[in-house]
PDB file of C-alpha atoms in Angstrom:
ATOM      1  CA  UNK L 899      93.014  73.878  85.427  1.00 80.00           C
ATOM      2  CA  UNK L 900      95.061  75.365  82.702  1.00 86.00           C
ATOM      3  CA  UNK L 901      93.284  77.298  79.982  1.00 91.00           C
ATOM      4  CA  UNK L 902      94.872  79.647  77.459  1.00 95.00           C
ATOM      5  CA  UNK L 903      92.414  81.924  76.683  1.00 95.00           C
ATOM      6  CA  UNK L 904      94.365  84.175  74.167  1.00 96.00           C
ATOM      7  CA  UNK L 905      94.787  80.954  72.115  1.00 96.00           C
ATOM      8  CA  UNK L 906      91.091  81.510  71.328  1.00 96.00           C
ATOM      9  CA  UNK L 907      90.856  84.075  68.349  1.00 96.00           C
ATOM     10  CA  UNK L 908      87.576  85.773  69.329  1.00 95.00           C
ATOM     11  CA  UNK L 909      89.366  86.712  72.836  1.00 95.00           C
ATOM     12  CA  UNK L 910      92.755  87.443  71.427  1.00 95.00           C
ATOM     13  CA  UNK L 911      91.173  89.670  68.594  1.00 95.00           C
ATOM     14  CA  UNK L 912      88.830  91.572  71.380  1.00 94.00           C
ATOM     15  CA  UNK L 913      85.887  91.040  69.088  1.00 93.00           C
ATOM     16  CA  UNK L 914      82.448  92.078  70.409  1.00 90.00           C
ATOM     17  CA  UNK L 915      81.731  88.535  71.672  1.00 92.00           C
ATOM     18  CA  UNK L 916      84.757  88.092  73.527  1.00 93.00           C
ATOM     19  CA  UNK L 917      83.146  87.890  76.886  1.00 90.00           C
ATOM     20  CA  UNK L 918      80.539  85.240  75.833  1.00 94.00           C
ATOM     21  CA  UNK L 919      83.421  83.088  73.894  1.00 95.00           C
ATOM     22  CA  UNK L 920      85.603  83.465  76.890  1.00 95.00           C
ATOM     23  CA  UNK L 921      83.103  82.520  79.456  1.00 94.00           C
ATOM     24  CA  UNK L 922      81.463  79.680  77.224  1.00 96.00           C
ATOM     25  CA  UNK L 923      85.279  78.296  76.847  1.00 96.00           C
ATOM     26  CA  UNK L 924      85.619  78.534  80.924  1.00 95.00           C
ATOM     27  CA  UNK L 925      82.822  76.883  81.610  1.00 96.00           C
ATOM     28  CA  UNK L 926      82.930  74.156  79.212  1.00 96.00           C
ATOM     29  CA  UNK L 927      86.374  73.338  80.616  1.00 96.00           C
ATOM     30  CA  UNK L 928      84.554  73.280  84.383  1.00 97.00           C
ATOM     31  CA  UNK L 929      81.998  71.107  83.217  1.00 96.00           C
ATOM     32  CA  UNK L 930      84.119  68.637  81.562  1.00 96.00           C
ATOM     33  CA  UNK L 931      86.290  68.398  84.751  1.00 96.00           C
ATOM     34  CA  UNK L 932      83.051  68.158  86.779  1.00 97.00           C
ATOM     35  CA  UNK L 933      81.911  65.232  84.663  1.00 96.00           C
ATOM     36  CA  UNK L 934      85.206  63.625  85.063  1.00 97.00           C
ATOM     37  CA  UNK L 935      84.933  63.932  88.891  1.00 97.00           C
ATOM     38  CA  UNK L 936      81.256  62.721  88.702  1.00 98.00           C
ATOM     39  CA  UNK L 937      79.668  65.868  89.462  1.00 96.00           C
ATOM     40  CA  UNK L 938      76.133  66.294  87.680  1.00 94.00           C
ATOM     41  CA  UNK L 939      75.777  69.982  88.467  1.00 96.00           C
ATOM     42  CA  UNK L 940      77.871  72.854  87.977  1.00 97.00           C
ATOM     43  CA  UNK L 941      77.139  76.222  89.642  1.00 96.00           C
ATOM     44  CA  UNK L 942      78.689  79.759  89.566  1.00 94.00           C
ATOM     45  CA  UNK L 943      78.467  82.957  91.721  1.00 91.00           C
ATOM     46  CA  UNK L 944      76.175  85.246  89.479  1.00 90.00           C
ATOM     47  CA  UNK L 945      73.767  86.837  91.854  1.00 92.00           C
ATOM     48  CA  UNK L 946      70.597  88.880  91.084  1.00 90.00           C
ATOM     49  CA  UNK L 947      72.273  92.281  90.742  1.00 86.00           C
ATOM     50  CA  UNK L 948      74.350  90.888  87.858  1.00 82.00           C
ATOM     51  CA  UNK L 949      71.346  90.450  85.958  1.00 75.00           C
ATOM     52  CA  UNK L 950      70.745  94.349  85.489  1.00 67.00           C
ATOM     53  CA  UNK L 951      74.185  94.686  84.033  1.00 67.00           C
ATOM     54  CA  UNK L 952      75.071  93.808  80.494  1.00 69.00           C
ATOM     55  CA  UNK L 953      76.925  90.194  81.128  1.00 75.00           C
ATOM     56  CA  UNK L 954      77.139  88.336  77.795  1.00 80.00           C
ATOM     57  CA  UNK L 955      78.917  85.258  79.391  1.00 84.00           C
ATOM     58  CA  UNK L 956      75.233  84.773  81.229  1.00 88.00           C
ATOM     59  CA  UNK L 957      74.024  83.539  77.895  1.00 90.00           C
ATOM     60  CA  UNK L 958      76.695  80.842  77.840  1.00 93.00           C
ATOM     61  CA  UNK L 959      75.959  79.812  81.437  1.00 93.00           C
ATOM     62  CA  UNK L 960      72.489  79.239  80.378  1.00 92.00           C
ATOM     63  CA  UNK L 961      73.290  77.503  77.122  1.00 95.00           C
ATOM     64  CA  UNK L 962      75.485  75.057  79.193  1.00 96.00           C
ATOM     65  CA  UNK L 963      72.869  74.371  81.983  1.00 95.00           C
ATOM     66  CA  UNK L 964      75.194  76.019  84.712  1.00 96.00           C
ATOM     67  CA  UNK L 965      73.112  76.773  87.902  1.00 96.00           C
ATOM     68  CA  UNK L 966      73.464  80.340  89.443  1.00 94.00           C
ATOM     69  CA  UNK L 967      71.796  79.707  93.038  1.00 96.00           C
ATOM     70  CA  UNK L 968      72.321  83.324  94.398  1.00 95.00           C
ATOM     71  CA  UNK L 969      70.492  84.703  91.176  1.00 93.00           C
ATOM     72  CA  UNK L 970      67.577  81.844  91.360  1.00 94.00           C
ATOM     73  CA  UNK L 971      67.350  82.745  95.347  1.00 95.00           C
ATOM     74  CA  UNK L 972      66.970  86.488  94.548  1.00 94.00           C
ATOM     75  CA  UNK L 973      70.071  87.278  96.329  1.00 95.00           C
ATOM     76  CA  UNK L 974      71.980  90.441  95.299  1.00 93.00           C
ATOM     77  CA  UNK L 975      75.428  91.486  96.373  1.00 91.00           C
ATOM     78  CA  UNK L 976      74.624  92.968  99.612  1.00 94.00           C
ATOM     79  CA  UNK L 977      72.546  90.023 100.618  1.00 95.00           C
ATOM     80  CA  UNK L 978      75.884  87.836  99.764  1.00 94.00           C
ATOM     81  CA  UNK L 979      78.032  90.100 101.605  1.00 94.00           C
ATOM     82  CA  UNK L 980      75.769  89.925 104.851  1.00 95.00           C
ATOM     83  CA  UNK L 981      75.451  86.207 104.789  1.00 95.00           C
ATOM     84  CA  UNK L 982      79.431  85.741 104.469  1.00 94.00           C
ATOM     85  CA  UNK L 983      79.779  88.288 107.248  1.00 94.00           C
ATOM     86  CA  UNK L 984      77.171  86.140 109.395  1.00 96.00           C
ATOM     87  CA  UNK L 985      79.165  82.948 108.419  1.00 96.00           C
ATOM     88  CA  UNK L 986      82.434  84.687 108.882  1.00 95.00           C
ATOM     89  CA  UNK L 987      83.632  84.191 105.481  1.00 93.00           C
ATOM     90  CA  UNK L 988      85.574  86.960 103.810  1.00 90.00           C
ATOM     91  CA  UNK L 989      84.327  88.146 100.272  1.00 83.00           C
ATOM     92  CA  UNK L 990      86.922  89.327  97.725  1.00 82.00           C
ATOM     93  CA  UNK L 991      86.433  92.617  96.129  1.00 73.00           C
ATOM     94  CA  UNK L 992      85.056  92.495  92.505  1.00 72.00           C
ATOM     95  CA  UNK L 993      87.590  92.733  89.765  1.00 77.00           C
ATOM     96  CA  UNK L 994      86.718  92.669  85.876  1.00 83.00           C
ATOM     97  CA  UNK L 995      88.572  90.594  83.766  1.00 90.00           C
ATOM     98  CA  UNK L 996      91.938  92.535  82.579  1.00 92.00           C
ATOM     99  CA  UNK L 997      90.982  92.360  78.859  1.00 93.00           C
ATOM    100  CA  UNK L 998      88.015  95.005  79.855  1.00 90.00           C
ATOM    101  CA  UNK L 999      90.773  97.342  79.949  1.00 92.00           C
ATOM    102  CA  UNK L1000      91.720  96.978  76.190  1.00 93.00           C
ATOM    103  CA  UNK L1001      89.562  98.798  73.746  1.00 90.00           C
ATOM    104  CA  UNK L1002      87.339  96.433  71.803  1.00 90.00           C
ATOM    105  CA  UNK L1003      89.380  95.662  68.400  1.00 90.00           C
ATOM    106  CA  UNK L1004      92.818  96.036  69.889  1.00 93.00           C
ATOM    107  CA  UNK L1005      94.573  92.829  70.216  1.00 93.00           C
ATOM    108  CA  UNK L1006      94.588  91.526  74.017  1.00 94.00           C
ATOM    109  CA  UNK L1007      98.383  90.428  74.390  1.00 93.00           C
ATOM    110  CA  UNK L1008     100.129  89.046  77.511  1.00 94.00           C
ATOM    111  CA  UNK L1009     102.183  91.923  77.122  1.00 92.00           C
ATOM    112  CA  UNK L1010      99.476  94.540  77.709  1.00 93.00           C
ATOM    113  CA  UNK L1011      97.725  92.640  80.190  1.00 95.00           C
ATOM    114  CA  UNK L1012     100.882  92.181  82.399  1.00 95.00           C
ATOM    115  CA  UNK L1013     101.337  96.244  81.968  1.00 95.00           C
ATOM    116  CA  UNK L1014      97.836  96.756  83.064  1.00 96.00           C
ATOM    117  CA  UNK L1015      98.224  94.231  86.092  1.00 96.00           C
ATOM    118  CA  UNK L1016     101.411  95.989  87.187  1.00 97.00           C
ATOM    119  CA  UNK L1017      99.867  99.304  86.933  1.00 97.00           C
ATOM    120  CA  UNK L1018      97.016  98.439  88.875  1.00 96.00           C
ATOM    121  CA  UNK L1019      98.816  96.691  91.453  1.00 96.00           C
ATOM    122  CA  UNK L1020     101.086  99.585  91.921  1.00 97.00           C
ATOM    123  CA  UNK L1021      98.424 102.394  92.148  1.00 96.00           C
ATOM    124  CA  UNK L1022      96.189 100.329  94.523  1.00 94.00           C
ATOM    125  CA  UNK L1023      98.970 100.631  97.101  1.00 95.00           C
ATOM    126  CA  UNK L1024      98.713 104.581  96.938  1.00 93.00           C
ATOM    127  CA  UNK L1025      95.364 105.573  95.841  1.00 93.00           C
ATOM    128  CA  UNK L1026      92.153 104.067  97.642  1.00 91.00           C
ATOM    129  CA  UNK L1027      89.053 103.014  95.603  1.00 88.00           C
ATOM    130  CA  UNK L1028      88.682 101.774  92.188  1.00 90.00           C
ATOM    131  CA  UNK L1029      91.151 102.184  89.560  1.00 93.00           C
ATOM    132  CA  UNK L1030      91.223 101.060  86.047  1.00 94.00           C
ATOM    133  CA  UNK L1031      94.326 101.524  83.832  1.00 95.00           C
ATOM    134  CA  UNK L1032      93.070 101.295  80.297  1.00 94.00           C
ATOM    135  CA  UNK L1033      95.825 100.076  77.767  1.00 92.00           C
ATOM    136  CA  UNK L1034      95.830 100.462  73.593  1.00 86.00           C
ATOM    137  CA  UNK L1035      97.735  98.254  71.371  1.00 79.00           C
ATOM    138  CA  UNK L1036     100.755 100.668  70.970  1.00 88.00           C
ATOM    139  CA  UNK L1037     100.711 100.732  75.002  1.00 90.00           C
ATOM    140  CA  UNK L1038      99.102 104.034  75.682  1.00 92.00           C
ATOM    141  CA  UNK L1039      97.575 104.100  79.285  1.00 94.00           C
ATOM    142  CA  UNK L1040      94.519 106.164  80.731  1.00 94.00           C
ATOM    143  CA  UNK L1041      94.260 105.878  84.356  1.00 96.00           C
ATOM    144  CA  UNK L1042      90.627 106.022  85.828  1.00 95.00           C
ATOM    145  CA  UNK L1043      90.288 106.802  89.339  1.00 94.00           C
ATOM    146  CA  UNK L1044      88.026 109.077  91.562  1.00 94.00           C
ATOM    147  CA  UNK L1045      88.999 112.734  90.536  1.00 95.00           C
ATOM    148  CA  UNK L1046      89.541 113.302  94.219  1.00 95.00           C
ATOM    149  CA  UNK L1047      92.882 111.632  93.950  1.00 95.00           C
ATOM    150  CA  UNK L1048      94.301 113.074  90.605  1.00 95.00           C
ATOM    151  CA  UNK L1049      96.778 115.383  92.092  1.00 94.00           C
ATOM    152  CA  UNK L1050      98.080 112.045  93.786  1.00 94.00           C
ATOM    153  CA  UNK L1051      97.917 110.393  90.427  1.00 95.00           C
ATOM    154  CA  UNK L1052      99.861 113.051  88.716  1.00 95.00           C
ATOM    155  CA  UNK L1053     102.774 112.368  91.033  1.00 95.00           C
ATOM    156  CA  UNK L1054     103.026 108.625  90.040  1.00 96.00           C
ATOM    157  CA  UNK L1055     102.434 108.851  86.149  1.00 96.00           C
ATOM    158  CA  UNK L1056     106.400 108.891  85.441  1.00 96.00           C
ATOM    159  CA  UNK L1057     106.608 105.687  87.679  1.00 96.00           C
ATOM    160  CA  UNK L1058     103.459 104.045  85.734  1.00 97.00           C
ATOM    161  CA  UNK L1059     105.350 104.848  82.434  1.00 96.00           C
ATOM    162  CA  UNK L1060     108.359 103.437  83.475  1.00 96.00           C
ATOM    163  CA  UNK L1061     106.563 100.022  83.782  1.00 97.00           C
ATOM    164  CA  UNK L1062     106.668  99.817  79.756  1.00 96.00           C
ATOM    165  CA  UNK L1063     103.841 102.169  78.597  1.00 96.00           C
ATOM    166  CA  UNK L1064     104.315 104.474  75.761  1.00 94.00           C
ATOM    167  CA  UNK L1065     102.270 107.443  77.186  1.00 94.00           C
ATOM    168  CA  UNK L1066     100.248 107.438  80.179  1.00 96.00           C
ATOM    169  CA  UNK L1067      97.368 109.910  80.785  1.00 95.00           C
ATOM    170  CA  UNK L1068      94.742 110.466  83.717  1.00 96.00           C
ATOM    171  CA  UNK L1069      91.194 110.171  82.481  1.00 93.00           C
ATOM    172  CA  UNK L1070      89.709 113.599  83.638  1.00 92.00           C
ATOM    173  CA  UNK L1071      86.270 112.026  84.082  1.00 91.00           C
ATOM    174  CA  UNK L1072      87.677 109.252  86.403  1.00 90.00           C
ATOM    175  CA  UNK L1073      86.375 105.774  86.862  1.00 87.00           C
ATOM    176  CA  UNK L1074      83.525 104.900  84.966  1.00 78.00           C
ATOM    177  CA  UNK L1075      82.265 101.248  84.040  1.00 71.00           C
ATOM    178  CA  UNK L1076      82.754 100.331  80.467  1.00 62.00           C
ATOM    179  CA  UNK L1077      85.317 103.069  79.994  1.00 60.00           C
ATOM    180  CA  UNK L1078      87.387 101.030  77.602  1.00 56.00           C
ATOM    181  CA  UNK L1079      84.853 101.752  74.885  1.00 53.00           C
ATOM    182  CA  UNK L1080      84.926 105.620  75.167  1.00 57.00           C
ATOM    183  CA  UNK L1081      88.453 106.668  75.424  1.00 41.00           C
ATOM    184  CA  UNK L1082      90.044 105.318  72.544  1.00 42.00           C
ATOM    185  CA  UNK L1083      91.258 107.883  70.082  1.00 43.00           C
TER     186      UNK L1083
END
């Protein structure tokens, strides 16, 4: 179901309530489609471990009456992965929304999202583990990865810059959740 989240001002302008507004818009659209198909209940994949994190979108789920069976059963990420393994179902690795790579207050653009996606895809082929490419509105990039891989990253900086960034640097402290809030200068 097509949904252009950048048409929503709070998302495009990267306001503090972006995640809530985005989740609400997505799940309202899912709810409309479910109703059109005659479904009375909408469920999502939120699990018990998610409740320990700051997840503004969970408020939207609650407001819209969307059920989270894994969380309701007390199942965490490891429980779900074990069950999936037992059932022979593959589990995709978690991936945060690309808008989280852009510091709050910087406009979220298709260009910046495409640059981040291309850079992360390129780096994932060369560097194991979690990699985040943070991007400012002026297309400066900060690469977050395990410091053990920084030497390999240094050899890739020019290639990443050629994707269209104005400048590329490696975050010395490596990957950290919520890093977009702290590296903007």
